[in-house]
Amino acid sequence: MASDGAWEVYKEMVLLYLEEGRRQVNSRCVDMEPWQIIGATVITTLGAVWIKGFVFQQESLPSRIKKLCFRLIRKIPFVGANIQSQLNKALDDMSSSLCTLKEGMSYTKQLPSKGLSQSQVLDKIQEYETLNEVQWEKGCVSGAVYWGDESLTNLLVKVYGDFAWSNPLHPDIFPGVRKMEAEVVRMACTLFHGGPNSCGTVTSGGTESILMACKAYRDMAYERGVKYPEILAPVSVHAAFDKAAHYFGMKLVHVALDKNTMQVDVKAMKRAINKNTAMLVCSTPQFPHGIMDPVEEVAKLAVRYNIPMHVDACLGGFLIVFMAKAGYPLSPFDFRVKGVTSISADTHKYGYAPKGSSVILYSDTKYRHYQYFVAPDWQGGIYASPSVAGSRPGGIIAACWATMMHMGEDGYVNATKKIISTARKIQKEVNQIKGVFVFGKPEVSVVAVGSNDFDIFRLSNALTTKGWNLNTLQFPSSIHICCTVLHTQSGVADRFIRDVKEQVAIIMKNPQEKTTGMGAIYGMAQSIPDRSMVTEISRGFLDCLYSTEVAKANTNHMNGDGKAH
């Protein structure tokens, strides 16, 4: 009874406040005509809608204000001219380093009036091959080429030639390619412990595999009423997720890493989950530091909140599935983990297939259906495609199938054993060098190096002069080596460790010395607060790749080695 009395008191108080509010509104509108009241209501409503649309956008308000401020600053005559001058210098540097030809060479800008003979074409090819200066065959390049074995290459060339004209868009015409693609997917599902309902498709590479997963989960989110789907992923996740968010109108929410382990902060990921979350993401391993994210912990969140979870194994997928049999067991990361609904893995990396092949796998066919595109009303007939492309190169699929069949489980296990042992050796030795450290505890093939004593990009420059071609990273500044079969060749790892020791010793004699050359460019790029400038330079870089103009002489503005690496 006492509770009923308290409820009546609260009810009376609410009614009193409502009555007072009504009286105040009426008193203020007593001298207004009906059209004024209606007009004020319409204007207020439209204003509220505009404010909501302005404030609540995919890009945060502070970010948009920041961009606007930088745009206004660049409109100041002296400042804008000076910035543009520096940008032009950077673009000239890139042009001279990327587009330099050997003496006597020129660009072909139109079709030859008469077709060349096969021998003439092959002579031209030999001429183009002389432009290669990086000797990747000797194991001096991080990642990029994951084997390059001559006998395997000969097999791939033969198989590709046999299927060069095939196209899986026409399964009735090329049934052999259809069978091979289905078998590539099924073998991959088996490797990642997929059940009888697991499935997938072959794609053109890791980016397309990631795009397809994001597209599927976006459409699933739309179906359950989510207007602004979000991808929840570690800050270390591959940039393909940024591309997917950009292409598909999604929002990528980055989750911070644990500063010691460099794994995603699971508690922070839990806090970031909301009604718009369309998918959770882990990397196995992530590209920058080679660290395995805690798949089991994140999967528990996926199950608890009923959210699809994607495991990005594009880089190391065809290593981690063989590591247990190679003597390097890992925590569960695949479809054995409840909550994992999709996995991307590149067959053209440690699967040793030719470039242009990857797989996207799902735990159940219901997820793959959201990946498909169907146009049932096209005049050309019912159009259906499994991924982004319509026509696809059957030769690449055939070569991928041939690689997997030729390698077999024993071949993959042996290669994995050599690569992981080499990476562990490099990690152990580099960690003992005074002045540098290894990020986290990498378990697969990537070893990332940083320094608290000097600018790590100085070491990058120094190793470049010794013939090494490493990956430079940012936020935080670091470099990494991605070990491949080529690094397992006799003496390669020892030479790398020796060069790192020697160059660090030299740098530590004057650790505060300024960085020059490409190292300075990388350092500057991550320190620029106006990221639109970095975007502008990057677009210039892409433009350079398609340039058919001979680079101008004496345009190098860099202090130091200007070679892109």
PDB file of C-alpha atoms in Angstrom, residues 167-176 178:
ATOM      1  CA  ASN A 167      36.396 -18.481 -67.734  1.00  0.00           C
ATOM      2  CA  PRO A 168      34.423 -19.847 -64.753  1.00  0.00           C
ATOM      3  CA  LEU A 169      31.602 -17.475 -65.695  1.00  0.00           C
ATOM      4  CA  HIS A 170      30.732 -20.204 -68.221  1.00  0.00           C
ATOM      5  CA  PRO A 171      30.736 -23.445 -66.185  1.00  0.00           C
ATOM      6  CA  ASP A 172      28.945 -25.299 -68.951  1.00  0.00           C
ATOM      7  CA  ILE A 173      31.790 -24.528 -71.361  1.00  0.00           C
ATOM      8  CA  PHE A 174      34.626 -24.999 -68.837  1.00  0.00           C
ATOM      9  CA  PRO A 175      33.436 -27.696 -66.393  1.00  0.00           C
ATOM     10  CA  GLY A 176      37.017 -28.597 -65.440  1.00  0.00           C
ATOM     11  CA  ARG A 178      34.363 -25.267 -62.107  1.00  0.00           C
TER      12      ARG A 178
END
